[in-house]
Tab-separated table of C-alpha atoms in Angstrom:
chain	number	residue	atom	x	y	z
H	1	MET	CA	12.949	-16.444	11.660
H	2	SER	CA	16.600	-18.022	11.604
H	3	VAL	CA	18.409	-16.919	8.457
H	4	MET	CA	20.898	-19.812	9.027
H	5	SER	CA	17.800	-22.367	8.261
H	6	ILE	CA	17.031	-21.034	4.983
H	7	GLU	CA	18.331	-22.624	1.662
H	8	SER	CA	18.608	-20.312	-1.083
H	9	ARG	CA	17.797	-23.091	-3.911
H	10	PRO	CA	14.792	-25.652	-4.021
H	11	ALA	CA	15.280	-28.926	-3.415
H	12	PRO	CA	14.124	-30.498	-6.585
H	13	GLU	CA	11.366	-32.027	-5.071
H	14	HIS	CA	10.308	-28.456	-3.875
H	15	GLU	CA	11.251	-26.761	-7.081
H	16	ALA	CA	7.707	-26.000	-8.587
H	17	LEU	CA	6.202	-25.471	-5.871
H	18	VAL	CA	8.826	-22.579	-4.589
H	19	ASP	CA	8.313	-21.307	-8.163
H	20	LEU	CA	4.902	-21.032	-8.136
H	21	LEU	CA	4.278	-19.238	-4.804
H	22	GLY	CA	7.521	-17.336	-5.685
H	23	VAL	CA	5.965	-15.752	-8.984
H	24	LEU	CA	2.474	-15.565	-7.162
H	25	ALA	CA	4.407	-13.300	-4.199
H	26	HIS	CA	6.332	-11.509	-6.309
H	27	ALA	CA	2.980	-10.216	-8.451
H	28	GLU	CA	1.156	-9.887	-5.387
H	29	LEU	CA	3.799	-7.380	-3.793
H	30	THR	CA	3.992	-5.619	-7.444
H	31	ALA	CA	0.260	-5.222	-7.906
H	32	CYS	CA	0.252	-3.743	-4.306
H	33	LEU	CA	2.826	-1.129	-5.143
H	34	ARG	CA	1.537	-0.320	-9.039
H	35	MET	CA	-2.226	-0.440	-7.434
H	36	CYS	CA	-0.934	2.860	-5.015
H	37	ALA	CA	0.664	4.503	-7.688
H	38	ASP	CA	-2.731	4.549	-9.346
H	39	ALA	CA	-4.384	4.920	-6.278
H	40	GLU	CA	-2.089	8.414	-5.776
H	41	ALA	CA	-3.044	9.614	-9.377
H	42	ALA	CA	-7.108	9.393	-8.847
H	43	PRO	CA	-8.398	13.019	-8.229
H	44	ASP	CA	-11.228	11.504	-6.376
H	45	ILE	CA	-10.429	10.602	-2.980
H	46	GLY	CA	-12.688	7.872	-2.525
H	47	VAL	CA	-11.332	6.276	-5.478
H	48	ARG	CA	-8.113	7.236	-4.016
H	49	VAL	CA	-9.344	5.172	-0.900
H	50	ALA	CA	-11.020	2.327	-2.794
H	51	LEU	CA	-7.618	1.486	-4.547
H	52	THR	CA	-5.771	1.861	-1.804
H	53	ARG	CA	-7.838	-1.049	-0.400
H	54	MET	CA	-7.268	-3.411	-2.499
H	55	ALA	CA	-3.970	-2.836	-2.775
H	56	THR	CA	-3.635	-3.228	0.787
H	57	GLY	CA	-5.106	-6.618	0.565
H	58	GLU	CA	-2.998	-7.607	-2.637
H	59	PHE	CA	0.002	-7.182	0.175
H	60	GLY	CA	-2.103	-9.291	2.365
H	61	HIS	CA	-1.906	-12.229	-0.091
H	62	TYR	CA	2.138	-11.371	-0.318
H	63	GLU	CA	2.499	-11.645	3.234
H	64	ARG	CA	0.628	-15.069	3.571
H	65	LEU	CA	2.680	-16.600	0.067
H	66	ALA	CA	6.122	-15.622	1.307
H	67	GLU	CA	5.116	-16.691	5.220
H	68	ARG	CA	4.853	-20.466	3.378
H	69	ILE	CA	7.702	-19.908	1.335
H	70	GLU	CA	9.838	-19.520	4.664
H	71	ALA	CA	7.574	-22.483	6.088
H	72	LEU	CA	9.151	-24.777	3.540
H	73	GLY	CA	12.581	-23.417	4.397
H	74	TYR	CA	13.245	-20.836	1.713
H	75	ASP	CA	13.877	-17.322	1.338
H	76	PRO	CA	10.930	-15.715	-0.230
H	77	THR	CA	13.274	-12.913	-1.947
H	78	ALA	CA	15.380	-15.923	-3.777
H	79	ALA	CA	12.154	-17.236	-4.688
H	80	MET	CA	11.081	-13.925	-6.285
H	81	ALA	CA	14.083	-13.033	-7.990
H	82	PRO	CA	13.512	-15.239	-11.216
H	83	PHE	CA	9.953	-13.180	-12.255
H	84	GLU	CA	10.910	-9.642	-11.376
H	85	GLU	CA	11.615	-8.682	-15.206
H	86	ALA	CA	8.642	-10.203	-16.574
H	87	ILE	CA	6.058	-8.800	-13.808
H	88	ALA	CA	7.633	-5.755	-14.192
H	89	ASP	CA	7.686	-5.640	-18.144
H	90	PHE	CA	4.079	-6.571	-17.526
H	91	HIS	CA	3.115	-3.325	-15.653
H	92	ASP	CA	5.242	-1.272	-17.640
H	93	ARG	CA	3.632	-1.706	-20.726
H	94	THR	CA	0.148	-1.552	-18.871
H	95	ALA	CA	0.981	1.856	-16.811
H	96	PRO	CA	-2.936	3.317	-16.687
H	97	GLY	CA	-3.571	6.510	-18.473
H	98	ASP	CA	-6.188	7.916	-15.897
H	99	TRP	CA	-7.828	6.962	-12.888
H	100	LEU	CA	-10.529	4.610	-14.630
H	101	GLU	CA	-7.534	2.802	-16.284
H	102	GLY	CA	-6.442	1.860	-12.946
H	103	LEU	CA	-9.751	1.102	-11.940
H	104	VAL	CA	-10.539	-1.756	-14.628
H	105	LYS	CA	-6.464	-2.630	-14.505
H	106	ALA	CA	-7.237	-3.596	-10.894
H	107	TYR	CA	-10.688	-5.443	-11.123
H	108	VAL	CA	-9.550	-6.950	-13.949
H	109	GLY	CA	-5.955	-7.755	-12.793
H	110	ASP	CA	-7.652	-9.068	-9.342
H	111	GLY	CA	-10.320	-11.246	-11.276
H	112	ILE	CA	-7.630	-12.717	-13.218
H	113	ALA	CA	-5.414	-13.203	-9.972
H	114	LYS	CA	-8.351	-15.348	-8.380
H	115	ASP	CA	-8.996	-17.493	-11.536
H	116	PHE	CA	-5.769	-18.728	-11.877
H	117	TYR	CA	-5.566	-19.237	-8.104
H	118	ARG	CA	-8.853	-21.483	-8.191
H	119	GLU	CA	-7.200	-23.448	-11.226
H	120	VAL	CA	-3.836	-24.073	-9.655
H	121	ALA	CA	-5.078	-24.930	-6.137
H	122	SER	CA	-6.488	-28.471	-7.381
H	123	HIS	CA	-3.008	-29.201	-7.998
H	124	LEU	CA	-1.508	-28.690	-5.083
H	125	PRO	CA	-0.565	-30.741	-1.613
H	126	GLU	CA	-3.530	-29.751	0.640
H	127	GLU	CA	-1.705	-27.307	2.439
H	128	ASP	CA	-1.111	-24.844	-0.232
H	129	ALA	CA	-3.933	-25.643	-1.980
H	130	ALA	CA	-5.504	-24.046	1.435
H	131	LEU	CA	-2.981	-21.306	1.345
H	132	ILE	CA	-4.242	-20.149	-2.391
H	133	CYS	CA	-7.769	-20.621	-1.494
H	134	SER	CA	-7.724	-18.249	1.319
H	135	VAL	CA	-6.727	-15.335	-0.694
H	136	LEU	CA	-9.529	-15.625	-3.062
H	137	THR	CA	-11.408	-13.954	-0.605
H	138	ASP	CA	-13.024	-10.416	-2.302
H	139	THR	CA	-11.907	-7.413	-0.937
H	140	GLY	CA	-15.589	-5.954	-0.757
H	141	GLN	CA	-14.200	-3.111	-3.612
H	142	GLU	CA	-15.381	-5.166	-6.977
H	143	GLY	CA	-19.353	-3.415	-6.426
H	144	PHE	CA	-17.611	0.014	-5.894
H	145	VAL	CA	-15.476	-0.582	-8.904
H	146	VAL	CA	-18.589	-2.145	-10.932
H	147	GLU	CA	-20.355	0.983	-10.165
H	148	LEU	CA	-17.999	3.584	-10.792
H	149	VAL	CA	-16.924	2.322	-14.157
H	150	THR	CA	-20.280	1.637	-15.397
H	151	GLY	CA	-21.154	5.342	-13.874
H	152	ALA	CA	-18.560	6.434	-16.312
H	153	ILE	CA	-19.627	4.853	-19.477
H	154	GLU	CA	-22.882	6.057	-18.613
H	155	ASN	CA	-21.798	9.964	-18.491
H	156	ASP	CA	-19.858	9.705	-21.483
H	157	PRO	CA	-20.714	6.445	-23.735
H	158	ALA	CA	-17.090	7.113	-25.627
H	159	VAL	CA	-15.156	5.783	-22.774
H	160	ALA	CA	-16.499	1.771	-23.463
H	161	GLY	CA	-14.649	1.651	-26.405
H	162	ARG	CA	-11.191	3.017	-25.570
H	163	LEU	CA	-11.723	0.967	-21.927
H	164	ALA	CA	-12.951	-2.242	-23.530
H	165	MET	CA	-9.532	-1.892	-25.969
H	166	TRP	CA	-7.513	-1.198	-22.573
H	167	GLY	CA	-9.387	-4.366	-20.792
H	168	ARG	CA	-8.126	-6.432	-24.158
H	169	ARG	CA	-4.557	-5.194	-23.662
H	170	LEU	CA	-4.057	-5.931	-20.122
H	171	VAL	CA	-5.053	-9.331	-20.822
H	172	GLY	CA	-3.022	-9.810	-23.703
H	173	GLU	CA	0.087	-8.746	-22.007
H	174	ALA	CA	-0.868	-10.407	-19.027
H	175	MET	CA	-0.952	-13.691	-21.312
H	176	ALA	CA	2.460	-12.933	-23.395
H	177	GLN	CA	4.226	-12.325	-19.969
H	178	ALA	CA	3.200	-15.978	-18.530
H	179	GLN	CA	3.585	-17.674	-21.764
H	180	ARG	CA	7.327	-16.074	-21.608
H	181	VAL	CA	7.510	-17.302	-17.895
H	182	ALA	CA	6.019	-20.486	-18.127
H	183	VAL	CA	8.129	-21.494	-21.214
H	184	HIS	CA	11.244	-20.773	-19.173
H	185	ARG	CA	10.353	-22.773	-16.029
H	186	ASP	CA	9.389	-26.082	-17.033
H	187	GLY	CA	8.352	-27.601	-13.530
H	188	LEU	CA	6.072	-24.766	-12.745
H	189	ALA	CA	4.092	-25.016	-15.871
H	190	GLY	CA	3.759	-28.665	-14.874
H	191	LEU	CA	2.327	-27.804	-12.052
H	192	ILE	CA	0.094	-25.303	-12.590
H	193	VAL	CA	-1.902	-27.923	-15.362
H	194	GLY	CA	-1.289	-30.961	-13.298
H	195	GLU	CA	-0.506	-34.074	-14.157
H	196	ALA	CA	-0.183	-33.691	-18.065
H	197	GLY	CA	3.217	-31.865	-17.019
H	198	MET	CA	4.432	-29.618	-18.840
H	199	ASP	CA	1.953	-29.918	-22.050
H	200	LEU	CA	1.614	-26.720	-23.843
H	201	GLY	CA	-1.655	-27.580	-25.208
H	202	GLU	CA	-3.361	-27.949	-21.745
H	203	LEU	CA	-1.214	-24.600	-20.742
H	204	GLY	CA	-3.228	-23.176	-23.902
H	205	ARG	CA	-6.738	-24.416	-22.709
H	206	LEU	CA	-6.156	-23.100	-19.144
H	207	PHE	CA	-5.881	-19.585	-20.975
H	208	THR	CA	-8.423	-20.116	-22.514
H	209	ARG	CA	-10.818	-21.002	-19.309
H	210	LEU	CA	-8.974	-17.571	-18.027
H	211	THR	CA	-10.262	-15.534	-20.614
H	212	GLN	CA	-13.455	-16.622	-20.789
H	213	THR	CA	-14.152	-15.988	-17.412
H	214	HIS	CA	-12.292	-12.477	-18.039
H	215	ALA	CA	-15.059	-11.616	-20.827
H	216	ASP	CA	-17.666	-12.050	-18.317
H	217	ARG	CA	-15.640	-9.369	-16.233
H	218	MET	CA	-15.525	-6.981	-18.895
H	219	ARG	CA	-19.115	-7.637	-20.038
H	220	ARG	CA	-19.939	-6.831	-16.106
H	221	LEU	CA	-18.133	-3.761	-16.391
H	222	GLY	CA	-20.026	-2.638	-19.493
H	223	LEU	CA	-17.612	-3.391	-22.136
H	224	SER	CA	-17.971	-5.548	-24.630
H	225	PRO	CA	-14.701	-8.237	-24.185
K	1	MET	CA	-22.929	2.381	5.965
K	2	SER	CA	-25.641	4.663	4.873
K	3	VAL	CA	-24.630	7.816	2.708
K	4	MET	CA	-27.896	9.580	3.767
K	5	SER	CA	-27.264	9.249	7.406
K	6	ILE	CA	-23.407	11.305	7.000
K	7	GLU	CA	-23.257	14.680	7.227
K	8	SER	CA	-20.876	16.835	5.453
K	9	ARG	CA	-20.369	19.423	8.107
K	10	PRO	CA	-19.437	18.608	11.722
K	11	ALA	CA	-21.853	20.057	14.555
K	12	PRO	CA	-19.964	22.607	16.004
K	13	GLU	CA	-19.091	20.577	19.542
K	14	HIS	CA	-17.758	17.964	16.724
K	15	GLU	CA	-15.987	20.045	14.624
K	16	ALA	CA	-12.751	20.330	16.186
K	17	LEU	CA	-12.452	16.464	16.624
K	18	VAL	CA	-13.591	15.724	13.045
K	19	ASP	CA	-10.418	18.164	12.259
K	20	LEU	CA	-8.104	16.126	13.897
K	21	LEU	CA	-9.162	12.951	12.982
K	22	GLY	CA	-9.496	14.075	9.315
K	23	VAL	CA	-5.840	15.511	9.232
K	24	LEU	CA	-5.029	12.264	10.861
K	25	ALA	CA	-6.517	10.104	8.434
K	26	HIS	CA	-5.508	12.103	5.381
K	27	ALA	CA	-1.836	12.217	6.848
K	28	GLU	CA	-2.191	7.861	7.193
K	29	LEU	CA	-3.260	7.521	4.060
K	30	THR	CA	-0.896	9.545	1.857
K	31	ALA	CA	1.867	8.351	4.272
K	32	CYS	CA	0.887	5.040	2.657
K	33	LEU	CA	0.754	5.715	-0.618
K	34	ARG	CA	3.948	7.613	-0.741
K	35	MET	CA	5.964	5.107	1.020
K	36	CYS	CA	4.460	2.631	-1.769
K	37	ALA	CA	5.943	4.904	-4.147
K	38	ASP	CA	9.795	4.837	-2.534
K	39	ALA	CA	8.998	1.345	-2.281
K	40	GLU	CA	9.086	0.779	-5.451
K	41	ALA	CA	11.937	2.669	-6.017
K	42	ALA	CA	14.127	0.812	-3.928
K	43	PRO	CA	16.517	-1.659	-5.970
K	44	ASP	CA	16.507	-4.102	-3.036
K	45	ILE	CA	13.502	-6.555	-2.534
K	46	GLY	CA	13.968	-6.936	1.034
K	47	VAL	CA	13.972	-3.118	1.681
K	48	ARG	CA	10.805	-2.853	-0.988
K	49	VAL	CA	8.873	-5.367	1.392
K	50	ALA	CA	9.816	-3.894	4.645
K	51	LEU	CA	8.141	-0.458	3.495
K	52	THR	CA	5.549	-1.154	1.691
K	53	ARG	CA	5.051	-3.369	5.184
K	54	MET	CA	5.146	-0.260	6.910
K	55	ALA	CA	2.812	1.835	4.099
K	56	THR	CA	0.082	-1.164	4.762
K	57	GLY	CA	0.452	-0.286	8.467
K	58	GLU	CA	-0.307	3.045	7.733
K	59	PHE	CA	-3.359	2.286	5.468
K	60	GLY	CA	-4.819	0.115	8.850
K	61	HIS	CA	-4.279	3.370	10.574
K	62	TYR	CA	-6.399	5.254	8.117
K	63	GLU	CA	-9.391	2.676	8.153
K	64	ARG	CA	-9.349	2.886	12.066
K	65	LEU	CA	-9.798	6.794	11.767
K	66	ALA	CA	-12.497	7.010	8.761
K	67	GLU	CA	-14.764	4.481	10.524
K	68	ARG	CA	-14.389	6.733	13.520
K	69	ILE	CA	-15.228	9.501	11.882
K	70	GLU	CA	-18.287	7.839	10.229
K	71	ALA	CA	-19.043	6.412	13.705
K	72	LEU	CA	-19.927	10.048	14.585
K	73	GLY	CA	-22.110	10.444	11.726
K	74	TYR	CA	-19.397	12.627	9.253
K	75	ASP	CA	-18.242	11.538	5.636
K	76	PRO	CA	-14.367	10.618	5.774
K	77	THR	CA	-13.776	12.547	2.675
K	78	ALA	CA	-15.276	15.728	3.887
K	79	ALA	CA	-12.935	16.126	6.920
K	80	MET	CA	-9.598	14.734	5.056
K	81	ALA	CA	-10.708	17.978	2.415
K	82	PRO	CA	-9.383	20.426	4.138
K	83	PHE	CA	-5.830	19.060	4.893
K	84	GLU	CA	-5.173	17.928	0.991
K	85	GLU	CA	-2.962	21.100	-0.218
K	86	ALA	CA	-0.272	20.864	3.425
K	87	ILE	CA	-0.196	16.978	3.245
K	88	ALA	CA	0.015	16.562	-0.496
K	89	ASP	CA	2.902	19.968	0.140
K	90	PHE	CA	5.219	18.538	2.218
K	91	HIS	CA	5.425	15.082	0.620
K	92	ASP	CA	6.443	17.242	-2.589
K	93	ARG	CA	8.763	19.034	-0.666
K	94	THR	CA	10.290	15.872	0.910
K	95	ALA	CA	10.465	13.159	-2.252
K	96	PRO	CA	13.157	11.226	-1.341
K	97	GLY	CA	16.106	10.855	-3.429
K	98	ASP	CA	17.159	6.962	-3.060
K	99	TRP	CA	15.870	4.650	-1.187
K	100	LEU	CA	18.085	5.658	2.360
K	101	GLU	CA	16.319	8.744	2.287
K	102	GLY	CA	13.131	6.810	1.552
K	103	LEU	CA	13.820	4.410	4.907
K	104	VAL	CA	15.094	7.587	6.995
K	105	LYS	CA	11.557	9.625	5.890
K	106	ALA	CA	9.538	6.579	6.749
K	107	TYR	CA	10.952	5.943	10.423
K	108	VAL	CA	10.962	9.845	11.035
K	109	GLY	CA	7.673	10.239	9.729
K	110	ASP	CA	6.308	7.274	11.972
K	111	GLY	CA	8.057	8.370	14.791
K	112	ILE	CA	7.154	12.203	14.736
K	113	ALA	CA	3.148	11.146	14.293
K	114	LYS	CA	3.606	8.317	17.196
K	115	ASP	CA	4.923	11.082	19.412
K	116	PHE	CA	2.157	13.491	17.915
K	117	TYR	CA	-0.734	10.589	18.697
K	118	ARG	CA	0.542	10.101	22.268
K	119	GLU	CA	0.687	13.968	23.046
K	120	VAL	CA	-3.076	14.858	21.904
K	121	ALA	CA	-4.868	11.662	23.239
K	122	SER	CA	-4.800	13.195	26.847
K	123	HIS	CA	-6.919	16.083	25.459
K	124	LEU	CA	-9.820	13.656	24.064
K	125	PRO	CA	-12.809	11.926	24.606
K	126	GLU	CA	-12.113	8.394	26.509
K	127	GLU	CA	-13.431	6.554	23.240
K	128	ASP	CA	-10.925	8.557	20.641
K	129	ALA	CA	-8.249	8.298	22.975
K	130	ALA	CA	-8.325	4.537	23.302
K	131	LEU	CA	-8.423	4.587	18.868
K	132	ILE	CA	-5.496	6.945	19.059
K	133	CYS	CA	-3.908	4.919	21.200
K	134	SER	CA	-4.358	1.758	19.454
K	135	VAL	CA	-2.323	3.112	16.383
K	136	LEU	CA	0.660	3.372	18.408
K	137	THR	CA	1.806	-0.511	18.363
K	138	ASP	CA	4.653	-0.505	16.043
K	139	THR	CA	4.668	-2.714	12.669
K	140	GLY	CA	7.940	-4.193	14.017
K	141	GLN	CA	9.745	-2.704	11.290
K	142	GLU	CA	11.933	-0.177	13.131
K	143	GLY	CA	14.672	-2.169	14.113
K	144	PHE	CA	15.289	-3.279	10.305
K	145	VAL	CA	15.318	0.304	9.601
K	146	VAL	CA	17.832	1.198	12.095
K	147	GLU	CA	20.025	-2.005	10.898
K	148	LEU	CA	19.880	-0.776	7.484
K	149	VAL	CA	20.469	2.761	8.066
K	150	THR	CA	23.544	2.362	10.197
K	151	GLY	CA	24.692	0.071	8.102
K	152	ALA	CA	24.878	2.018	5.491
K	153	ILE	CA	26.746	4.614	7.272
K	154	GLU	CA	29.140	2.153	8.075
K	155	ASN	CA	29.791	1.099	4.520
K	156	ASP	CA	30.338	4.920	3.448
K	157	PRO	CA	30.329	7.284	6.729
K	158	ALA	CA	29.793	10.240	4.300
K	159	VAL	CA	26.334	8.933	4.293
K	160	ALA	CA	25.894	9.993	7.786
K	161	GLY	CA	25.848	13.863	6.466
K	162	ARG	CA	23.504	13.988	3.783
K	163	LEU	CA	20.890	11.574	5.633
K	164	ALA	CA	21.411	14.332	8.904
K	165	MET	CA	20.120	17.323	6.679
K	166	TRP	CA	17.507	15.522	5.246
K	167	GLY	CA	15.879	14.351	8.556
K	168	ARG	CA	16.524	18.185	9.503
K	169	ARG	CA	14.108	19.077	6.564
K	170	LEU	CA	11.735	16.116	7.074
K	171	VAL	CA	11.183	17.455	10.176
K	172	GLY	CA	11.223	21.239	9.553
K	173	GLU	CA	8.857	20.789	6.945
K	174	ALA	CA	6.641	18.567	8.608
K	175	MET	CA	6.563	21.582	11.363
K	176	ALA	CA	5.965	24.448	8.684
K	177	GLN	CA	3.045	22.462	7.396
K	178	ALA	CA	1.372	21.823	10.685
K	179	GLN	CA	2.171	25.171	11.611
K	180	ARG	CA	-0.011	26.308	8.717
K	181	VAL	CA	-2.727	24.030	9.519
K	182	ALA	CA	-3.054	25.099	13.224
K	183	VAL	CA	-3.277	28.964	12.002
K	184	HIS	CA	-6.087	28.098	10.129
K	185	ARG	CA	-7.843	25.741	12.055
K	186	ASP	CA	-8.570	27.556	15.684
K	187	GLY	CA	-10.218	24.480	17.511
K	188	LEU	CA	-7.898	21.978	16.470
K	189	ALA	CA	-5.001	24.083	17.204
K	190	GLY	CA	-7.199	24.243	21.048
K	191	LEU	CA	-7.612	20.699	20.831
K	192	ILE	CA	-3.893	19.771	20.149
K	193	VAL	CA	-2.775	21.378	22.789
K	194	GLY	CA	-5.753	21.052	25.731
K	195	GLU	CA	-7.675	23.230	27.844
K	196	ALA	CA	-5.443	26.255	27.321
K	197	GLY	CA	-7.384	26.730	24.457
K	198	MET	CA	-5.440	28.189	21.022
K	199	ASP	CA	-2.872	29.623	22.768
K	200	LEU	CA	0.149	29.458	20.051
K	201	GLY	CA	2.823	29.349	22.666
K	202	GLU	CA	1.339	26.248	23.980
K	203	LEU	CA	1.550	24.357	20.419
K	204	GLY	CA	5.161	25.831	20.290
K	205	ARG	CA	6.102	23.845	23.467
K	206	LEU	CA	4.647	20.771	22.144
K	207	PHE	CA	6.546	21.358	19.002
K	208	THR	CA	9.576	21.633	21.013
K	209	ARG	CA	9.087	17.980	22.680
K	210	LEU	CA	8.627	16.869	19.427
K	211	THR	CA	11.664	17.865	18.098
K	212	GLN	CA	13.527	16.861	21.048
K	213	THR	CA	12.115	13.132	20.675
K	214	HIS	CA	13.284	13.451	17.224
K	215	ALA	CA	16.409	14.066	17.868
K	216	ASP	CA	16.686	10.917	19.863
K	217	ARG	CA	15.422	8.818	16.941
K	218	MET	CA	18.145	10.599	14.660
K	219	ARG	CA	20.899	9.280	17.191
K	220	ARG	CA	19.646	6.320	17.080
K	221	LEU	CA	20.173	6.099	13.312
K	222	GLY	CA	23.540	7.211	13.947
K	223	LEU	CA	22.578	10.943	12.646
K	224	SER	CA	23.468	13.966	14.296
K	225	PRO	CA	20.153	15.489	14.763
């Protein structure tokens, strides 16, 4: 990689795509680091390993997104910078209180991210769509998380109410930060919803679809959505 | 993996080897998690990425060590458990005060670990020796760390004294915890120094060799060892 050849400001025709790759890259990098912090707090070493495995998977996604930004001729750091605050805010507002909340956050967060990837892939140039789809393979930890969470609820049914509220808070905070980003990055919103451009109604419908698949995931964990 | 087939207590002939793989696995897992915490504290996103890349590399080592423990028929979690306290103590006593200390810790810790791997590989059965050697490939971040640390010293020469002391503390704490582990795990010490068995004099000579290569590394960072 030659630093000389990297532009920090994307050309207008690349602006929205570099924004999209930048926000996803920052989200994956930060998800990795916050998930590792949750892993460290887990008293059980098996849970710690499972969370760390999911976290390093997220960093693998980061690497592919950052490579693509570089291949387009831009600096990944500059592409990520505009999203630093919204992503940090999301995590600061959703710091898990214990390892169970950490597991639910990892499962729910990873699930929403994948649904979102599937949604946007269809509006992207072929190479970028292929990249986005390539990060959709699961890390094989999902079954393990479902088992642990449903097991914890069996042990203590009161846990279910607390975790259900936690799940609602997670998705609420995610949508709030996503909307905040979309409002400030017109091109990005347009790219996400496709041809319709920056139609905030279409963005709302996308959020509705994401909320529905999120509800299915909550039910798989034994939680009312 | 069938949980049924996994023994938690190694047979006597495997005890030292499972101990060795267990302590290395725990060290790699914990190095990954602590390094991610240091990465999160780094204000510069480039430093954050470099540290996270090193950290996920450590987790890759963990995965290979844990697989080998399972292939021998033992449970990685049980193999790691006896070393939890010594490894946590090392990290609690060496929590970096800033990102520069975090970088030096990552570089120095990774370096000592690799030297140690090289030392023990010669005393192991072929398959285990090959595994140990396979984790010796570098993550490509070493040059980046040297550049950042020497650059910081150029900017502010006073940094060199503080970081040199930090490096001495790191190696001192590492040796103290290693000795503590070796004293309590006779077979492990024997395996590490080879045929000579549990000769603590030989263990001392090993520590001297590790300290010497550590000093070379400190000099490469521009720090007096």
